[in-house]
Short mmCIF file of C-alpha atoms in Angstrom, two decimals:
data_model
loop_
_atom_site.label_atom_id
_atom_site.label_comp_id
_atom_site.label_asym_id
_atom_site.label_seq_id
_atom_site.Cartn_x
_atom_site.Cartn_y
_atom_site.Cartn_z
CA UNK Y 1 -9.85 -1.66 -8.58
CA UNK Y 2 -11.00 -5.28 -8.32
CA UNK Y 3 -11.90 -4.64 -4.70
CA UNK Y 4 -13.74 -1.39 -5.38
CA UNK Y 5 -16.12 -2.62 -8.11
CA UNK Y 6 -18.03 -5.23 -6.03
CA UNK Y 7 -18.39 -2.69 -3.23
CA UNK Y 8 -20.41 -0.44 -5.50
CA UNK Y 9 -23.32 -2.62 -4.37
CA UNK Y 10 -23.25 -0.66 -1.12
CA UNK Y 11 -24.80 2.34 -2.90
CA UNK Y 12 -28.12 0.62 -3.80
CA UNK Y 13 -28.15 -1.21 -0.47
CA UNK Y 14 -28.00 2.09 1.40
CA UNK Y 15 -30.70 3.40 -0.94
CA UNK Y 16 -32.86 0.38 -0.06
CA UNK Y 17 -32.43 0.90 3.65
CA UNK Y 18 -33.43 4.55 3.35
CA UNK Y 19 -36.60 3.68 1.40
CA UNK Y 20 -37.38 0.82 3.79
CA UNK Y 21 -37.15 3.07 6.86
CA UNK Y 22 -39.23 5.71 5.09
CA UNK Y 23 -41.94 3.13 4.30
CA UNK Y 24 -42.03 1.96 7.91
CA UNK Y 25 -42.24 5.52 9.14
CA UNK Y 26 -45.05 6.40 6.71
CA UNK Y 27 -47.15 3.40 7.74
CA UNK Y 28 -47.13 3.38 11.50
CA UNK Y 29 -50.23 1.21 11.83
CA UNK Y 30 -48.48 -2.13 11.47
CA UNK Y 31 -48.78 -4.66 14.25
CA UNK Y 32 -45.71 -5.71 16.22
CA UNK Y 33 -45.59 -9.17 14.60
CA UNK Y 34 -45.78 -7.72 11.09
CA UNK Y 35 -43.15 -5.14 11.99
CA UNK Y 36 -40.72 -7.76 13.25
CA UNK Y 37 -41.38 -9.87 10.16
CA UNK Y 38 -40.57 -6.89 7.96
CA UNK Y 39 -37.35 -6.22 9.87
CA UNK Y 40 -36.31 -9.89 9.60
CA UNK Y 41 -36.97 -10.16 5.86
CA UNK Y 42 -35.90 -6.70 4.65
CA UNK Y 43 -33.69 -4.84 7.11
CA UNK Y 44 -31.48 -7.65 8.42
CA UNK Y 45 -30.63 -9.22 4.99
CA UNK Y 46 -29.50 -5.87 3.62
CA UNK Y 47 -27.28 -5.27 6.63
CA UNK Y 48 -25.84 -8.76 6.23
CA UNK Y 49 -25.14 -8.02 2.56
CA UNK Y 50 -23.17 -4.92 3.57
CA UNK Y 51 -21.13 -6.95 6.07
CA UNK Y 52 -20.55 -9.72 3.52
CA UNK Y 53 -19.23 -7.36 0.83
CA UNK Y 54 -16.90 -5.65 3.30
CA UNK Y 55 -15.51 -8.78 4.93
CA UNK Y 56 -15.13 -11.06 1.91
CA UNK Y 57 -12.94 -10.49 -1.16
CA UNK Y 58 -15.73 -11.54 -3.51
CA UNK Y 59 -16.14 -10.98 -7.23
CA UNK Y 60 -18.93 -9.42 -9.27
CA UNK Y 61 -20.85 -12.60 -10.13
CA UNK Y 62 -21.48 -13.75 -6.53
CA UNK Y 63 -22.77 -10.30 -5.64
CA UNK Y 64 -25.17 -10.25 -8.60
CA UNK Y 65 -26.49 -13.76 -7.94
CA UNK Y 66 -26.94 -13.21 -4.20
CA UNK Y 67 -28.67 -9.85 -4.61
CA UNK Y 68 -31.00 -11.03 -7.38
CA UNK Y 69 -31.91 -14.20 -5.50
CA UNK Y 70 -32.69 -12.20 -2.37
CA UNK Y 71 -35.02 -9.86 -4.28
CA UNK Y 72 -36.86 -12.74 -6.01
CA UNK Y 73 -37.35 -14.71 -2.79
CA UNK Y 74 -38.59 -11.79 -0.72
CA UNK Y 75 -40.91 -10.52 -3.47
CA UNK Y 76 -42.52 -13.92 -4.14
CA UNK Y 77 -42.75 -14.76 -0.45
CA UNK Y 78 -44.48 -11.47 0.32
CA UNK Y 79 -46.91 -11.94 -2.59
CA UNK Y 80 -47.82 -15.47 -1.52
CA UNK Y 81 -47.87 -15.23 2.28
CA UNK Y 82 -47.87 -11.58 3.37
CA UNK Y 83 -49.48 -9.24 0.82
CA UNK Y 84 -49.35 -6.47 3.41
CA UNK Y 85 -45.58 -6.40 3.04
CA UNK Y 86 -45.65 -6.23 -0.74
CA UNK Y 87 -44.97 -2.49 -0.74
CA UNK Y 88 -41.68 -3.13 1.05
CA UNK Y 89 -40.41 -5.23 -1.85
CA UNK Y 90 -40.26 -2.16 -4.07
CA UNK Y 91 -36.96 -0.82 -2.59
CA UNK Y 92 -35.40 -4.26 -3.12
CA UNK Y 93 -36.45 -4.32 -6.79
CA UNK Y 94 -35.08 -0.83 -7.44
CA UNK Y 95 -31.86 -1.72 -5.63
CA UNK Y 96 -31.35 -4.84 -7.75
CA UNK Y 97 -31.83 -2.82 -10.95
CA UNK Y 98 -29.17 -0.41 -9.71
CA UNK Y 99 -26.83 -3.30 -8.82
CA UNK Y 100 -27.05 -4.75 -12.33
CA UNK Y 101 -26.48 -1.32 -13.87
CA UNK Y 102 -23.52 -0.56 -11.63
CA UNK Y 103 -21.77 -3.87 -12.13
CA UNK Y 104 -22.75 -4.75 -15.73
CA UNK Y 105 -23.54 -1.48 -17.48
CA UNK Y 106 -26.51 0.11 -19.28
CA UNK Y 107 -27.61 -2.96 -21.35
CA UNK Y 108 -27.84 -5.06 -18.21
CA UNK Y 109 -29.74 -2.22 -16.52
CA UNK Y 110 -32.28 -2.18 -19.35
CA UNK Y 111 -32.76 -5.95 -19.07
CA UNK Y 112 -33.12 -5.58 -15.30
CA UNK Y 113 -35.86 -2.99 -15.81
CA UNK Y 114 -37.82 -5.43 -17.99
CA UNK Y 115 -37.39 -8.16 -15.40
CA UNK Y 116 -38.39 -5.80 -12.58
CA UNK Y 117 -41.61 -4.78 -14.37
CA UNK Y 118 -42.55 -8.44 -14.95
CA UNK Y 119 -41.76 -9.32 -11.34
CA UNK Y 120 -43.78 -6.43 -9.94
CA UNK Y 121 -46.85 -7.20 -12.06
CA UNK Y 122 -46.43 -10.92 -11.35
CA UNK Y 123 -46.39 -10.41 -7.59
CA UNK Y 124 -49.51 -8.27 -7.89
CA UNK Y 125 -51.24 -11.07 -9.75
CA UNK Y 126 -50.15 -13.72 -7.23
CA UNK Y 127 -51.21 -11.66 -4.22
CA UNK Y 128 -54.53 -10.62 -5.79
CA UNK Y 129 -53.77 -6.95 -5.27
CA UNK Y 130 -54.13 -4.18 -7.79
CA UNK Y 131 -51.45 -3.80 -10.44
CA UNK Y 132 -48.92 -1.03 -9.71
CA UNK Y 133 -49.17 2.28 -11.50
CA UNK Y 134 -47.26 2.92 -14.70
CA UNK Y 135 -45.00 5.42 -12.93
CA UNK Y 136 -42.82 2.54 -11.77
CA UNK Y 137 -41.16 2.52 -15.18
CA UNK Y 138 -40.05 6.11 -14.65
CA UNK Y 139 -38.74 5.23 -11.19
CA UNK Y 140 -36.74 2.34 -12.61
CA UNK Y 141 -35.34 4.55 -15.36
CA UNK Y 142 -34.33 7.11 -12.74
CA UNK Y 143 -32.56 4.35 -10.80
CA UNK Y 144 -30.63 3.31 -13.92
CA UNK Y 145 -29.63 6.91 -14.68
CA UNK Y 146 -28.46 7.37 -11.09
CA UNK Y 147 -26.44 4.16 -11.25
CA UNK Y 148 -24.81 5.18 -14.54
CA UNK Y 149 -23.89 8.55 -13.06
CA UNK Y 150 -22.22 6.76 -10.16
CA UNK Y 151 -20.34 4.51 -12.58
CA UNK Y 152 -19.05 7.53 -14.50
CA UNK Y 153 -17.99 9.24 -11.27
CA UNK Y 154 -16.17 6.14 -10.01
CA UNK Y 155 -14.53 5.57 -13.42
CA UNK Y 156 -13.29 9.16 -13.50
CA UNK Y 157 -11.98 8.86 -9.95
CA UNK Y 158 -10.16 5.63 -10.78
CA UNK Y 159 -8.61 7.18 -13.89
CA UNK Y 160 -7.45 10.18 -11.87
CA UNK Y 161 -6.04 7.92 -9.14
CA UNK Y 162 -4.27 5.78 -11.75
CA UNK Y 163 -2.65 8.80 -13.40
CA UNK Y 164 -1.66 10.28 -10.06
CA UNK Y 165 -0.14 6.97 -8.95
CA UNK Y 166 1.71 6.69 -12.25
CA UNK Y 167 3.17 10.17 -11.85
CA UNK Y 168 4.23 9.50 -8.27
CA UNK Y 169 5.69 6.15 -9.30
CA UNK Y 170 7.80 7.80 -11.99
CA UNK Y 171 8.98 10.44 -9.52
CA UNK Y 172 9.87 7.75 -6.98
CA UNK Y 173 11.75 5.79 -9.65
CA UNK Y 174 13.74 8.89 -10.58
CA UNK Y 175 14.63 9.39 -6.91
CA UNK Y 176 15.73 5.75 -6.62
CA UNK Y 177 17.90 6.16 -9.72
CA UNK Y 178 19.51 9.30 -8.32
CA UNK Y 179 20.07 7.54 -5.01
CA UNK Y 180 21.65 4.52 -6.69
CA UNK Y 181 24.00 6.75 -8.70
CA UNK Y 182 24.92 8.64 -5.52
CA UNK Y 183 25.54 5.45 -3.53
CA UNK Y 184 27.57 3.67 -6.22
CA UNK Y 185 29.28 5.83 -8.82
CA UNK Y 186 29.65 9.01 -6.77
CA UNK Y 187 30.70 7.27 -3.57
CA UNK Y 188 33.29 5.13 -5.38
CA UNK Y 189 34.75 8.15 -7.18
CA UNK Y 190 34.96 10.10 -3.92
CA UNK Y 191 36.58 7.14 -2.13
CA UNK Y 192 39.16 6.85 -4.90
CA UNK Y 193 39.95 10.54 -4.52
CA UNK Y 194 40.55 10.27 -0.75
CA UNK Y 195 44.16 9.85 0.41
CA UNK Y 196 44.90 6.34 1.68
CA UNK Y 197 47.33 5.47 4.51
CA UNK Y 198 49.62 3.57 2.15
CA UNK Y 199 49.94 6.29 -0.49
CA UNK Y 200 53.30 7.51 0.81
CA UNK Y 201 54.65 4.13 1.96
CA UNK Y 202 53.60 2.04 -1.02
CA UNK Y 203 52.35 4.20 -3.91
CA UNK Y 204 52.46 1.32 -6.38
CA UNK Y 205 50.32 -0.84 -4.09
CA UNK Y 206 47.87 2.02 -3.49
CA UNK Y 207 47.53 2.60 -7.21
CA UNK Y 208 46.91 -1.13 -7.74
CA UNK Y 209 44.25 -1.05 -5.01
CA UNK Y 210 42.54 1.89 -6.74
CA UNK Y 211 42.52 0.03 -10.05
CA UNK Y 212 41.13 -3.16 -8.52
CA UNK Y 213 38.41 -1.20 -6.74
CA UNK Y 214 37.50 0.62 -9.96
CA UNK Y 215 37.36 -2.65 -11.92
CA UNK Y 216 35.18 -4.35 -9.30
CA UNK Y 217 32.68 -1.52 -9.16
CA UNK Y 218 32.67 -1.12 -12.94
CA UNK Y 219 31.79 -4.81 -13.28
CA UNK Y 220 29.04 -4.50 -10.69
CA UNK Y 221 27.63 -1.42 -12.42
CA UNK Y 222 27.71 -3.14 -15.83
CA UNK Y 223 25.84 -6.16 -14.47
CA UNK Y 224 23.20 -3.93 -12.89
CA UNK Y 225 22.69 -2.09 -16.20
CA UNK Y 226 22.28 -5.42 -17.99
CA UNK Y 227 19.81 -6.63 -15.36
CA UNK Y 228 22.05 -9.57 -14.40
CA UNK Y 229 23.35 -8.28 -11.08
CA UNK Y 230 23.65 -11.23 -8.67
CA UNK Y 231 21.86 -11.07 -5.35
CA UNK Y 232 24.04 -10.20 -2.39
CA UNK Y 233 24.75 -13.35 -0.35
CA UNK Y 234 24.00 -13.88 3.32
CA UNK Y 235 21.79 -12.15 5.85
CA UNK Y 236 22.09 -8.80 7.56
CA UNK Y 237 24.98 -9.78 9.84
CA UNK Y 238 26.98 -11.17 6.90
CA UNK Y 239 26.29 -8.10 4.77
CA UNK Y 240 27.42 -5.76 7.56
CA UNK Y 241 30.57 -7.83 8.02
CA UNK Y 242 31.36 -7.53 4.33
CA UNK Y 243 30.71 -3.79 4.56
CA UNK Y 244 33.17 -3.56 7.46
CA UNK Y 245 35.85 -5.23 5.31
CA UNK Y 246 35.08 -2.85 2.43
CA UNK Y 247 35.37 0.23 4.63
CA UNK Y 248 38.57 -1.04 6.27
CA UNK Y 249 40.15 -1.30 2.83
CA UNK Y 250 39.27 2.37 2.28
CA UNK Y 251 40.94 3.43 5.55
CA UNK Y 252 38.11 3.31 8.10
CA UNK Y 253 38.39 0.54 10.69
CA UNK Y 254 34.99 -0.90 11.64
CA UNK Y 255 34.19 -2.79 14.85
CA UNK Y 256 31.01 -4.83 14.30
CA UNK Y 257 29.11 -5.68 17.50
CA UNK Y 258 26.11 -8.03 17.40
CA UNK Y 259 24.07 -7.73 20.60
CA UNK Y 260 21.09 -9.80 19.45
CA UNK Y 261 21.24 -11.55 16.09
CA UNK Y 262 17.96 -11.06 14.20
CA UNK Y 263 16.43 -14.00 12.36
CA UNK Y 264 14.39 -14.08 9.17
CA UNK Y 265 14.98 -10.48 8.15
CA UNK Y 266 13.20 -9.65 4.85
CA UNK Y 267 15.53 -9.00 1.94
CA UNK Y 268 14.15 -5.48 1.47
CA UNK Y 269 14.98 -4.66 5.11
CA UNK Y 270 18.47 -6.16 4.77
CA UNK Y 271 19.18 -4.09 1.65
CA UNK Y 272 17.84 -0.86 3.15
CA UNK Y 273 19.78 -1.20 6.43
CA UNK Y 274 22.97 -2.24 4.63
CA UNK Y 275 22.86 0.64 2.15
CA UNK Y 276 21.92 3.23 4.78
CA UNK Y 277 24.75 1.99 7.00
CA UNK Y 278 27.16 2.28 4.09
CA UNK Y 279 26.09 5.89 3.54
CA UNK Y 280 26.58 6.69 7.24
CA UNK Y 281 30.07 5.12 7.19
CA UNK Y 282 30.97 6.95 3.97
CA UNK Y 283 30.04 10.22 5.66
CA UNK Y 284 32.21 9.26 8.61
CA UNK Y 285 35.13 8.51 6.28
CA UNK Y 286 34.75 11.83 4.44
CA UNK Y 287 33.87 14.26 7.23
CA UNK Y 288 34.53 12.89 10.73
CA UNK Y 289 38.37 12.96 10.56
CA UNK Y 290 38.64 9.66 12.37
CA UNK Y 291 39.90 6.23 11.37
CA UNK Y 292 37.52 4.14 13.49
CA UNK Y 293 33.77 3.57 13.87
CA UNK Y 294 31.54 1.07 15.67
CA UNK Y 295 28.54 -0.62 14.06
CA UNK Y 296 26.09 -2.25 16.47
CA UNK Y 297 23.33 -4.67 15.41
CA UNK Y 298 20.44 -5.83 17.60
CA UNK Y 299 16.84 -6.99 17.39
CA UNK Y 300 14.23 -6.32 20.04
CA UNK Y 301 10.45 -6.86 19.96
CA UNK Y 302 10.25 -7.21 16.18
CA UNK Y 303 12.43 -4.17 15.41
CA UNK Y 304 15.95 -4.36 13.96
CA UNK Y 305 18.34 -1.60 14.96
CA UNK Y 306 21.68 -0.75 13.39
CA UNK Y 307 23.66 2.06 15.00
CA UNK Y 308 26.82 3.69 13.64
CA UNK Y 309 28.99 5.51 16.19
CA UNK Y 310 32.18 7.48 15.71
CA UNK Y 311 34.18 9.84 17.92
CA UNK Y 312 35.16 12.23 15.18
CA UNK Y 313 34.66 15.96 14.83
CA UNK Y 314 30.87 15.84 14.86
CA UNK Y 315 28.60 18.65 13.71
CA UNK Y 316 25.55 20.66 14.66
CA UNK Y 317 22.52 19.05 12.92
CA UNK Y 318 20.43 22.18 13.42
CA UNK Y 319 22.94 24.50 11.79
CA UNK Y 320 23.81 22.24 8.88
CA UNK Y 321 21.41 21.44 6.09
CA UNK Y 322 21.06 17.72 5.42
CA UNK Y 323 22.65 16.73 2.12
CA UNK Y 324 21.39 14.40 -0.57
CA UNK Y 325 22.92 11.36 1.10
CA UNK Y 326 21.24 11.92 4.48
CA UNK Y 327 17.86 12.80 3.00
CA UNK Y 328 17.68 10.14 0.30
CA UNK Y 329 20.20 7.41 1.05
CA UNK Y 330 19.29 7.23 4.75
CA UNK Y 331 15.93 8.81 5.65
CA UNK Y 332 14.08 8.05 2.40
CA UNK Y 333 15.48 4.53 2.17
CA UNK Y 334 14.33 3.68 5.71
CA UNK Y 335 10.94 5.30 5.12
CA UNK Y 336 10.32 2.96 2.18
CA UNK Y 337 10.32 -0.06 4.51
CA UNK Y 338 8.40 1.61 7.33
CA UNK Y 339 11.55 2.35 9.34
CA UNK Y 340 13.19 5.52 10.61
CA UNK Y 341 16.59 7.11 11.09
CA UNK Y 342 17.90 9.36 13.86
CA UNK Y 343 21.15 11.32 13.74
CA UNK Y 344 22.68 12.58 17.00
CA UNK Y 345 25.77 14.74 16.81
CA UNK Y 346 27.48 17.73 18.33
CA UNK Y 347 30.73 19.56 17.51
CA UNK Y 348 33.66 17.72 19.07
CA UNK Y 349 31.50 14.84 20.38
CA UNK Y 350 31.25 12.59 17.35
CA UNK Y 351 28.15 11.32 15.57
CA UNK Y 352 25.68 8.51 16.20
CA UNK Y 353 23.31 7.33 13.48
CA UNK Y 354 20.50 5.00 14.61
CA UNK Y 355 18.61 3.04 11.93
CA UNK Y 356 15.46 1.11 12.88
CA UNK Y 357 13.29 -1.12 10.71
CA UNK Y 358 10.43 -3.57 11.36
CA UNK Y 359 10.88 -7.28 10.77
CA UNK Y 360 7.44 -7.51 9.14
CA UNK Y 361 6.73 -5.29 6.15
CA UNK Y 362 3.20 -3.88 5.94
CA UNK Y 363 3.36 -3.42 2.14
CA UNK Y 364 5.51 -4.56 -0.78
CA UNK Y 365 8.75 -2.67 -1.38
CA UNK Y 366 10.20 -2.03 -4.82
#
């Protein structure tokens, strides 16, 4: 919104340019020197103002001061040195009144009208030309009304955009909450329900492992609810190594292969790739009927890739509807950081999940 408000000045500037071109077209008897002088003092400055507003993150006050100063200088210069160009100052005066109304409201527009009337009569007195007709007051009032209508339209659009963004933000937050519950509570409960290799050989040890896992995840969940959850240590390679240890404890042996170690990976990218990899490995543990998977990490040309490969039962992606985990914990999570996920599988040929993410985020995440 701070960037939109100063750019409202583009509306009166475009209005000026249209009136300026119309005035030049209506009076075709100007000499070449006078024509070039008019272009230099009226057309070029307005185009430069458009470029300045677009290229600089400026506030309201610089725009007001620059536009008002430009109108005063051109009007007084035309009155003193080129009375023949005095008619071309009228679009500038109207535009400045609109600028003050757009950026400061109706009271400022009324004050600008008074100043514009004094300036127009003053330039007529300086140049020795006849005073302008009284209809200029109506023209200035029409400019103020037009500017106020634009302000109301922009304000309504901003309010609509704000409400729409708020609704989408709430929906996105609900999806993140559902995803977090799926990736923590649900996954832990499902892993506890899966049979472990040591259940028959050492049932007491397996039961102790279940209790320790439950306590650890309960503590982590409690800290996250209190807002005191500690940040995960290490970079992407370290996090994937810890994930491999976690999955091995649950009965899935992980071989971690680092082809090209990425450097300076943003935390949001690390979290997204780690959590999406965990979801892919959990699916392997639950559905692939295999006890081994390979996780490969590499970085190439500013893109980080994590692939998860298993030689389990596989499935037909076209015949099987993607579940919540694939849609939200993998695809949606990667989309949030500008990445993508691809799942290749076939019955009897295992599954390969490829996760890609950029090293440089184009927008904030979270």
